[in-house]
Short mmCIF file of C-alpha atoms (C1' of nucleotides) in Angstrom, two decimals:
data_model
loop_
_atom_site.label_atom_id
_atom_site.label_comp_id
_atom_site.label_asym_id
_atom_site.label_seq_id
_atom_site.Cartn_x
_atom_site.Cartn_y
_atom_site.Cartn_z
CA MET A 14 -0.39 -0.25 -0.03
CA ALA A 15 1.22 3.41 -0.33
CA ALA A 16 1.12 6.33 2.16
CA ASP A 17 -2.49 7.25 1.60
CA GLY A 18 -3.43 3.85 1.95
CA LYS A 19 -5.33 2.97 -1.98
CA ARG A 20 -2.90 0.54 -3.58
CA VAL A 21 -0.35 1.29 -5.97
CA SER A 22 0.89 -1.43 -9.08
CA THR A 23 3.19 -4.00 -7.68
CA PRO A 24 6.16 -5.21 -10.60
CA ALA A 25 5.79 -8.22 -13.01
CA VAL A 26 4.69 -11.23 -11.23
CA THR A 27 6.28 -14.65 -12.25
CA ARG A 28 4.55 -17.63 -10.17
CA VAL A 29 0.50 -17.12 -9.42
CA GLU A 30 1.82 -16.80 -6.15
CA ASP A 31 2.27 -13.55 -5.36
CA VAL A 32 -0.56 -12.06 -7.92
CA ASP A 33 -2.90 -9.40 -5.29
CA LEU A 34 -5.69 -9.72 -6.86
CA GLY A 35 -6.49 -6.24 -5.92
CA VAL A 36 -10.45 -6.32 -6.00
CA LEU A 37 -11.62 -9.40 -7.19
CA ASP A 38 -10.04 -10.64 -3.70
CA ASP A 39 -13.21 -9.27 -2.05
CA THR A 40 -16.06 -10.25 -4.26
CA LEU A 41 -18.03 -13.87 -4.29
CA SER A 42 -18.03 -14.05 -7.94
CA PHE A 43 -15.14 -14.41 -8.98
CA PHE A 44 -14.01 -17.30 -6.66
CA ILE A 45 -17.12 -18.98 -6.85
CA ARG A 46 -16.69 -18.96 -11.02
CA ALA A 47 -12.88 -19.91 -10.49
CA LEU A 48 -13.99 -22.20 -8.47
CA ASN A 49 -16.55 -23.71 -10.79
CA LEU A 50 -13.83 -24.61 -13.44
CA ALA A 51 -12.04 -25.88 -10.65
CA VAL A 52 -14.23 -28.50 -9.75
CA THR A 53 -16.06 -28.56 -12.60
CA ARG A 54 -12.87 -30.50 -13.75
CA ASP A 55 -12.67 -32.66 -10.45
CA LEU A 56 -16.33 -33.26 -11.43
CA ASP A 57 -14.94 -34.80 -14.85
CA ALA A 58 -12.42 -36.30 -13.76
CA ARG A 59 -14.56 -39.06 -11.64
CA LEU A 60 -17.21 -39.42 -14.30
CA GLU A 61 -15.06 -40.36 -16.81
CA GLY A 62 -16.43 -42.32 -19.30
CA MET A 63 -19.74 -42.70 -17.64
CA GLU A 64 -22.16 -41.44 -20.08
CA VAL A 65 -23.37 -38.43 -17.91
CA ALA A 66 -20.01 -37.19 -17.99
CA ARG A 67 -19.21 -33.70 -18.71
CA GLY A 68 -21.65 -30.64 -18.89
CA THR A 69 -23.60 -29.66 -15.47
CA GLY A 70 -27.17 -30.44 -16.21
CA LYS A 71 -26.98 -34.20 -16.49
CA ILE A 72 -25.86 -35.33 -12.75
CA THR A 73 -28.97 -32.65 -11.59
CA ALA A 74 -31.63 -34.31 -13.32
CA LEU A 75 -30.46 -38.44 -12.62
CA PHE A 76 -30.82 -37.61 -9.18
CA LEU A 77 -33.93 -35.25 -8.82
CA ILE A 78 -35.61 -37.87 -11.46
CA ASP A 79 -34.71 -40.31 -9.07
CA ARG A 80 -36.04 -38.90 -6.24
CA HIS A 81 -39.74 -37.51 -7.57
CA PRO A 82 -40.12 -39.87 -10.90
CA GLY A 83 -42.38 -38.00 -12.69
CA ILE A 84 -40.68 -34.55 -12.67
CA ARG A 85 -41.14 -32.30 -14.69
CA PRO A 86 -38.27 -30.84 -17.65
CA SER A 87 -39.27 -26.69 -15.98
CA VAL A 88 -38.97 -28.50 -11.93
CA ILE A 89 -35.03 -29.59 -13.04
CA ALA A 90 -33.87 -26.46 -15.18
CA ALA A 91 -35.21 -24.38 -11.81
CA ALA A 92 -32.88 -26.04 -9.84
CA ALA A 93 -30.44 -25.95 -11.98
CA MET A 94 -30.40 -22.79 -12.60
CA LYS A 95 -31.02 -23.63 -15.96
CA ASP A 96 -33.55 -22.36 -19.13
CA ARG A 97 -36.03 -24.88 -19.63
CA SER A 98 -34.53 -25.33 -23.81
CA ALA A 99 -31.16 -25.39 -21.99
CA MET A 100 -32.90 -27.96 -19.99
CA ALA A 101 -34.40 -29.92 -23.13
CA ARG A 102 -31.14 -30.18 -24.39
CA ILE A 103 -29.51 -32.34 -21.66
CA LEU A 104 -32.82 -34.25 -21.25
CA ASP A 105 -32.57 -35.30 -25.67
CA ASP A 106 -28.94 -36.74 -24.20
CA MET A 107 -30.37 -38.66 -21.26
CA GLU A 108 -32.90 -40.09 -23.04
CA ARG A 109 -30.78 -40.70 -25.97
CA HIS A 110 -28.54 -42.68 -24.15
CA GLY A 111 -31.16 -44.84 -22.56
CA LEU A 112 -31.39 -43.44 -19.48
CA ILE A 113 -34.86 -42.23 -18.85
CA ARG A 114 -38.14 -41.94 -20.25
CA ARG A 115 -40.42 -39.05 -21.59
CA GLU A 116 -44.13 -39.15 -20.37
CA PRO A 117 -46.96 -37.59 -21.03
CA ASP A 118 -48.74 -36.14 -17.52
CA PRO A 119 -51.87 -36.72 -17.06
CA GLU A 120 -53.01 -34.21 -15.59
CA ASP A 121 -51.50 -31.55 -17.82
CA GLY A 122 -51.43 -32.01 -21.09
CA ARG A 123 -48.94 -29.25 -21.73
CA VAL A 124 -46.20 -31.29 -18.97
CA GLN A 125 -44.03 -34.26 -19.44
CA ALA A 126 -43.63 -36.59 -16.34
CA LEU A 127 -39.71 -37.75 -16.45
CA HIS A 128 -38.20 -41.26 -14.97
CA LEU A 129 -35.55 -43.08 -14.36
CA THR A 130 -35.08 -46.62 -16.84
CA GLU A 131 -33.64 -49.32 -15.29
CA LYS A 132 -30.72 -48.60 -16.70
CA GLY A 133 -31.16 -45.23 -15.72
CA LYS A 134 -31.39 -46.33 -12.03
CA LYS A 135 -28.59 -48.05 -11.83
CA ALA A 136 -26.59 -44.67 -13.19
CA SER A 137 -28.11 -42.47 -10.74
CA GLN A 138 -26.57 -45.27 -8.15
CA GLU A 139 -23.03 -45.28 -9.35
CA VAL A 140 -23.38 -41.74 -9.78
CA GLN A 141 -24.37 -40.87 -6.01
CA ALA A 142 -21.39 -42.61 -5.33
CA ILE A 143 -19.22 -40.79 -6.75
CA VAL A 144 -20.90 -37.72 -5.92
CA ARG A 145 -20.22 -38.55 -2.48
CA GLN A 146 -16.27 -39.98 -3.14
CA SER A 147 -16.13 -35.60 -5.15
CA ARG A 148 -15.70 -34.30 -1.46
CA ASP A 149 -11.97 -36.06 -1.60
CA PHE A 150 -11.42 -32.92 -3.56
CA PHE A 151 -11.83 -30.43 -0.97
CA HIS A 152 -9.43 -33.07 1.82
CA ASP A 153 -7.91 -31.23 3.26
CA ILE A 154 -10.63 -28.44 5.33
CA SER A 155 -12.08 -29.81 7.68
CA ASP A 156 -16.36 -31.13 8.33
CA GLU A 157 -17.05 -28.61 9.96
CA GLU A 158 -15.56 -25.98 7.63
CA TYR A 159 -16.78 -27.78 4.20
CA THR A 160 -19.86 -27.71 6.65
CA GLN A 161 -20.16 -24.12 7.23
CA VAL A 162 -19.33 -23.57 3.44
CA ILE A 163 -22.51 -25.26 1.82
CA ASP A 164 -24.39 -24.33 4.74
CA LEU A 165 -23.89 -21.07 3.82
CA LEU A 166 -24.18 -21.27 -0.25
CA ARG A 167 -26.82 -23.64 0.08
CA GLY A 168 -29.01 -20.20 1.82
CA LEU A 169 -27.13 -18.45 -1.09
CA TYR A 170 -28.77 -21.16 -3.23
CA TRP A 171 -32.24 -21.28 -3.06
CA ARG A 172 -32.47 -17.62 -2.44
CA ILE A 173 -31.09 -17.50 -5.89
CA VAL A 174 -33.85 -20.11 -6.99
CA LYS A 175 -37.07 -19.00 -5.63
CA ALA A 176 -36.48 -16.01 -6.37
CA HIS A 177 -36.22 -16.16 -9.96
CA GLN A 178 -39.55 -18.06 -9.59
CA ALA A 179 -42.04 -15.54 -7.79
CA LYS A 180 -41.14 -13.25 -9.88
CA GLY A 181 -41.36 -15.29 -12.73
CA THR A 182 -38.13 -14.40 -14.17
CA LYS A 183 -37.32 -15.57 -17.63
CA LEU A 184 -33.97 -16.98 -17.34
CA MET B 5 -37.51 -40.02 5.57
CA ALA B 6 -39.56 -43.59 5.90
CA ALA B 7 -39.24 -45.49 9.09
CA ASP B 8 -35.95 -47.15 8.53
CA GLY B 9 -34.48 -43.65 7.74
CA LYS B 10 -34.18 -44.07 4.56
CA ARG B 11 -34.84 -41.98 2.87
CA VAL B 12 -37.64 -42.66 0.08
CA SER B 13 -38.34 -40.95 -3.22
CA THR B 14 -40.84 -38.59 -3.38
CA PRO B 15 -44.23 -38.07 -5.53
CA ALA B 16 -43.89 -35.93 -8.24
CA VAL B 17 -43.33 -31.93 -7.56
CA THR B 18 -44.63 -29.37 -8.66
CA ARG B 19 -42.26 -26.39 -7.77
CA VAL B 20 -38.78 -26.32 -7.84
CA GLU B 21 -39.14 -25.25 -3.32
CA ASP B 22 -40.85 -29.53 -2.69
CA VAL B 23 -37.72 -30.35 -4.82
CA ASP B 24 -35.46 -32.52 -2.17
CA LEU B 25 -31.92 -31.97 -4.21
CA GLY B 26 -30.74 -35.13 -1.89
CA VAL B 27 -27.07 -35.98 -2.22
CA LEU B 28 -26.60 -32.39 -4.20
CA ASP B 29 -27.81 -30.84 -0.62
CA ASP B 30 -24.11 -32.08 1.31
CA THR B 31 -22.25 -31.38 -2.26
CA LEU B 32 -20.34 -28.38 -2.62
CA SER B 33 -19.58 -28.91 -6.04
CA PHE B 34 -23.72 -28.60 -6.87
CA PHE B 35 -23.51 -25.77 -5.07
CA ILE B 36 -20.32 -23.69 -7.12
CA ARG B 37 -21.93 -25.35 -9.73
CA ALA B 38 -25.64 -23.99 -9.77
CA LEU B 39 -24.43 -20.35 -8.16
CA ASN B 40 -21.46 -20.60 -10.79
CA LEU B 41 -24.24 -19.71 -13.48
CA ALA B 42 -26.90 -17.57 -10.98
CA VAL B 43 -23.91 -15.25 -10.68
CA THR B 44 -22.40 -14.84 -14.21
CA ARG B 45 -25.95 -13.98 -15.51
CA ASP B 46 -25.71 -11.23 -13.04
CA LEU B 47 -22.05 -10.26 -14.20
CA ASP B 48 -23.69 -10.21 -17.81
CA ALA B 49 -26.10 -7.79 -17.75
CA ARG B 50 -24.19 -5.86 -15.45
CA LEU B 51 -21.56 -5.25 -18.11
CA GLU B 52 -24.02 -5.10 -20.98
CA GLY B 53 -22.16 -3.61 -23.66
CA MET B 54 -18.96 -3.38 -22.55
CA GLU B 55 -16.46 -4.87 -24.84
CA VAL B 56 -14.71 -7.18 -21.17
CA ALA B 57 -18.72 -8.90 -21.28
CA ARG B 58 -19.71 -12.20 -21.12
CA GLY B 59 -17.32 -15.23 -20.75
CA THR B 60 -14.94 -15.65 -17.51
CA GLY B 61 -11.61 -14.53 -17.83
CA LYS B 62 -11.20 -11.01 -19.23
CA ILE B 63 -12.29 -9.55 -16.36
CA THR B 64 -9.59 -11.59 -14.29
CA ALA B 65 -7.19 -10.47 -17.27
CA LEU B 66 -7.63 -6.95 -16.74
CA PHE B 67 -7.77 -6.54 -13.43
CA LEU B 68 -3.89 -8.59 -13.43
CA ILE B 69 -2.24 -7.00 -16.13
CA ASP B 70 -3.93 -3.78 -14.14
CA ARG B 71 -2.16 -4.05 -11.20
CA HIS B 72 1.13 -5.99 -12.28
CA PRO B 73 1.73 -4.84 -15.27
CA GLY B 74 3.76 -6.72 -17.24
CA ILE B 75 2.70 -10.25 -16.47
CA ARG B 76 2.50 -13.01 -18.33
CA PRO B 77 -0.41 -15.06 -19.76
CA SER B 78 0.59 -18.37 -18.18
CA VAL B 79 0.24 -16.87 -14.76
CA ILE B 80 -2.90 -14.79 -16.01
CA ALA B 81 -4.50 -18.46 -17.12
CA ALA B 82 -3.04 -20.49 -13.13
CA ALA B 83 -5.20 -17.35 -11.94
CA ALA B 84 -7.86 -17.42 -13.10
CA MET B 85 -7.92 -21.14 -13.17
CA LYS B 86 -8.32 -21.80 -17.04
CA ASP B 87 -5.42 -23.59 -19.29
CA ARG B 88 -2.63 -21.26 -21.39
CA SER B 89 -4.28 -22.08 -24.20
CA ALA B 90 -8.04 -20.94 -23.13
CA MET B 91 -6.37 -17.65 -22.15
CA ALA B 92 -4.82 -16.99 -25.15
CA ARG B 93 -7.79 -17.23 -26.78
CA ILE B 94 -8.70 -13.42 -24.26
CA LEU B 95 -5.93 -12.06 -24.94
CA ASP B 96 -6.42 -12.58 -28.69
CA ASP B 97 -10.12 -11.10 -28.42
CA MET B 98 -8.82 -8.56 -25.73
CA GLU B 99 -5.70 -7.83 -27.72
CA ARG B 100 -7.87 -7.01 -30.73
CA HIS B 101 -10.39 -5.02 -28.77
CA GLY B 102 -7.12 -2.35 -27.89
CA LEU B 103 -7.56 -2.97 -24.20
CA ILE B 104 -4.06 -4.56 -24.20
CA ARG B 105 -0.90 -5.34 -25.73
CA ARG B 106 1.61 -7.99 -25.58
CA GLU B 107 5.44 -6.83 -25.90
CA PRO B 108 8.64 -9.58 -25.74
CA ASP B 109 9.75 -10.19 -22.39
CA PRO B 110 13.19 -8.84 -22.03
CA GLU B 111 14.47 -11.81 -19.72
CA ASP B 112 13.24 -14.37 -21.44
CA GLY B 113 12.61 -15.30 -24.85
CA ARG B 114 10.07 -17.51 -24.26
CA VAL B 115 8.50 -15.55 -22.33
CA GLN B 116 5.70 -11.60 -23.03
CA ALA B 117 4.99 -8.95 -20.73
CA LEU B 118 1.58 -7.61 -21.16
CA HIS B 119 0.27 -4.05 -20.26
CA LEU B 120 -2.74 -2.35 -21.15
CA THR B 121 -3.44 0.65 -23.45
CA GLU B 122 -5.53 4.24 -22.02
CA LYS B 123 -7.83 1.96 -23.29
CA GLY B 124 -7.60 -1.20 -21.30
CA LYS B 125 -6.12 1.07 -18.17
CA LYS B 126 -9.96 3.02 -18.59
CA ALA B 127 -11.86 0.52 -18.93
CA SER B 128 -10.09 -0.97 -15.62
CA GLN B 129 -10.78 1.65 -13.83
CA GLU B 130 -14.38 1.62 -15.25
CA VAL B 131 -14.97 -2.46 -14.51
CA GLN B 132 -13.67 -2.09 -11.15
CA ALA B 133 -17.19 0.32 -10.15
CA ILE B 134 -19.35 -2.12 -11.41
CA VAL B 135 -17.72 -5.46 -9.63
CA ARG B 136 -17.38 -3.88 -6.93
CA GLN B 137 -21.68 -3.47 -6.99
CA SER B 138 -21.98 -6.41 -8.09
CA ARG B 139 -22.04 -8.09 -3.82
CA ASP B 140 -25.61 -6.06 -4.73
CA PHE B 141 -26.46 -9.28 -5.53
CA PHE B 142 -26.36 -10.42 -2.72
CA HIS B 143 -28.10 -7.98 -1.38
CA ASP B 144 -29.90 -9.82 1.71
CA ILE B 145 -26.91 -11.46 3.06
CA SER B 146 -24.71 -9.18 6.17
CA ASP B 147 -21.53 -8.00 5.23
CA GLU B 148 -20.59 -10.70 8.27
CA GLU B 149 -22.29 -13.79 6.22
CA TYR B 150 -20.77 -11.94 2.61
CA THR B 151 -16.95 -11.68 4.37
CA GLN B 152 -17.12 -15.33 6.00
CA VAL B 153 -18.20 -17.45 2.87
CA ILE B 154 -15.57 -15.57 0.98
CA ASP B 155 -13.02 -15.90 3.67
CA LEU B 156 -14.16 -19.75 3.17
CA LEU B 157 -13.83 -19.98 -0.57
CA ARG B 158 -10.49 -17.97 -0.55
CA GLY B 159 -8.74 -20.16 1.09
CA LEU B 160 -9.83 -22.98 -1.45
CA TYR B 161 -9.10 -20.94 -4.05
CA TRP B 162 -5.63 -20.68 -2.77
CA ARG B 163 -5.08 -23.72 -1.53
CA ILE B 164 -6.57 -25.82 -5.18
CA VAL B 165 -4.00 -22.72 -7.07
CA LYS B 166 -1.06 -23.51 -5.28
CA ALA B 167 -1.56 -27.07 -5.92
CA HIS B 168 -1.53 -27.24 -9.03
CA GLN B 169 1.72 -25.07 -9.46
CA ALA B 170 3.04 -26.64 -7.00
CA LYS B 171 2.74 -30.46 -9.09
CA GLY B 172 2.31 -28.59 -12.31
CA THR B 173 -0.63 -29.68 -12.89
CA LYS B 174 -1.55 -29.28 -16.54
CA LEU B 175 -4.95 -28.04 -15.87
"C1'" DC C 15 -68.71 -19.57 -24.61
"C1'" DA C 16 -65.56 -17.50 -26.96
"C1'" DA C 17 -61.23 -14.64 -27.56
"C1'" DA C 18 -56.80 -13.70 -26.01
"C1'" DA C 19 -53.09 -14.37 -23.02
"C1'" DT C 20 -50.14 -17.43 -20.40
"C1'" DT C 21 -46.65 -21.38 -19.85
"C1'" DG C 22 -44.39 -26.52 -21.07
"C1'" DA C 23 -41.52 -28.15 -24.27
"C1'" DT C 24 -39.18 -27.61 -28.48
"C1'" DT C 25 -36.28 -25.96 -32.06
"C1'" DG C 26 -32.34 -23.21 -34.61
"C1'" DA C 27 -28.90 -20.28 -34.23
"C1'" DC C 28 -25.26 -18.08 -32.54
"C1'" DA C 29 -20.72 -16.56 -29.78
"C1'" DC C 30 -18.27 -18.46 -26.19
"C1'" DT C 31 -16.13 -22.19 -23.57
"C1'" DA C 32 -12.88 -26.33 -21.94
"C1'" DT C 33 -10.66 -29.56 -23.37
"C1'" DC C 34 -6.43 -31.72 -25.64
"C1'" DC C 35 -2.93 -32.50 -28.88
"C1'" DA C 36 0.35 -30.24 -31.89
"C1'" DC C 37 3.62 -27.42 -32.74
"C1'" DC C 38 7.02 -23.98 -32.34
"C1'" DA C 39 10.73 -21.23 -31.01
"C1'" DT C 40 13.71 -20.28 -26.89
"C1'" DA C 41 15.71 -22.08 -22.02
"C1'" DT C 42 17.60 -25.53 -18.89
"C1'" DT C 43 19.86 -29.60 -17.62
"C1'" DT C 44 22.47 -32.78 -18.45
"C1'" DA D 11 25.71 -30.73 -27.56
"C1'" DA D 12 21.32 -33.68 -27.19
"C1'" DA D 13 17.87 -34.28 -24.88
"C1'" DT D 14 14.37 -31.70 -21.98
"C1'" DA D 15 11.11 -29.10 -20.73
"C1'" DT D 16 8.83 -24.07 -20.47
"C1'" DG D 17 5.60 -21.09 -22.39
"C1'" DG D 18 2.55 -19.69 -26.04
"C1'" DT D 19 -0.23 -20.29 -30.51
"C1'" DG D 20 -3.43 -23.05 -33.29
"C1'" DG D 21 -6.73 -26.50 -34.73
"C1'" DA D 22 -10.53 -29.27 -33.70
"C1'" DT D 23 -14.27 -31.67 -31.20
"C1'" DA D 24 -18.07 -31.40 -27.91
"C1'" DG D 25 -20.75 -28.15 -24.54
"C1'" DT D 26 -23.14 -24.91 -22.57
"C1'" DG D 27 -25.62 -20.10 -22.96
"C1'" DT D 28 -28.82 -16.78 -24.39
"C1'" DC D 29 -32.22 -15.69 -27.51
"C1'" DA D 30 -36.28 -15.83 -30.52
"C1'" DA D 31 -39.83 -18.27 -32.92
"C1'" DT D 32 -42.69 -22.00 -32.81
"C1'" DC D 33 -46.65 -25.34 -31.04
"C1'" DA D 34 -49.82 -27.31 -28.47
"C1'" DA D 35 -52.15 -27.32 -24.52
"C1'" DT D 36 -53.63 -24.32 -20.39
"C1'" DT D 37 -55.83 -20.11 -18.15
"C1'" DT D 38 -58.00 -16.45 -18.17
"C1'" DT D 39 -61.20 -13.19 -19.04
"C1'" DG D 40 -64.59 -10.46 -21.30
#
DNA sequence: CAAAATTGATTGACACTATCCACCATATTT
DNA sequence: AAATATGGTGGATAGTGTCAATCAATTTTG
């Protein structure tokens, strides 16, 4: 810091650990976006070769359909923070791989009721085991800290999800 | 929960807020990936029309070059958790927009020393103001909570960044 | 009840991303 | 001097996010 308390530019750095993040150091979105890349990479590596590998929405869809048979695409889209069209493509992919079935909802003709196939159920079980293990990626933080971050982020997550559906944000 | 303590599948849900996230509810990567989408959307809206809008690495590059003139691409890549080729493309874009200059590093012929142009410096100032405001996206959480999450995520961030450079992970 | 508006899902288009691999030039190690 | 490692580029490929348009079914409303 300079005498007036303002940060000044520092000489060229050669190693990452010498980098001063400046404004970004107090910016939540920066860390979320950076960690997103790391976490996604790790998850992709763990899912290597599986049908739900690569991409973000498939796992969410798989699990939610498993837990809520007959759930509709738009609900999954909202939970995954994607728009309906993005989710439709993911479901296309999963259907093509024989993981899910799209059935007409008896109550509402516009709606689809999603179900896992036998193959899908098996995949869901396998993937759940893998996802549980993904906590290892953060092996060097304590359970307390892990729980603490999750609790905070879960709060943010639900607030945003609910806000969007409340004012019908077209996501 | 069923009597044996195991969760069972619940009937089809129609609203997001009734969704049970199951395993995902205890999975940090799920929340990071979901929040990444929300946060990115918000940031894109705020940067609407600016030359660094859309995409994740430009802001990081802009700020780091501003703070560390002469910094090299690979260091920015590491800080942004991207690989070198991804960062090269971002720098291409910024150079095309006249925000940065790529100069040869006098010390090492393989290396580039990056600098902001006047236009780049101006952009950096404007964008910093916007990024600071992006805290508003989390308007309904207290400063204490905001600081708390950031502190935790910052720790994870640095651990991962350093681990990667330590064992030369090819990102 | 009929017309109008809304909703759920899909599709096409477009720009951007992440990853991997190969490549080149320059440094460093042996 | 030869082998190896490093920094940066470029191509290829698969995937993403967004927007607008479309279509059918449902709900609203006049």
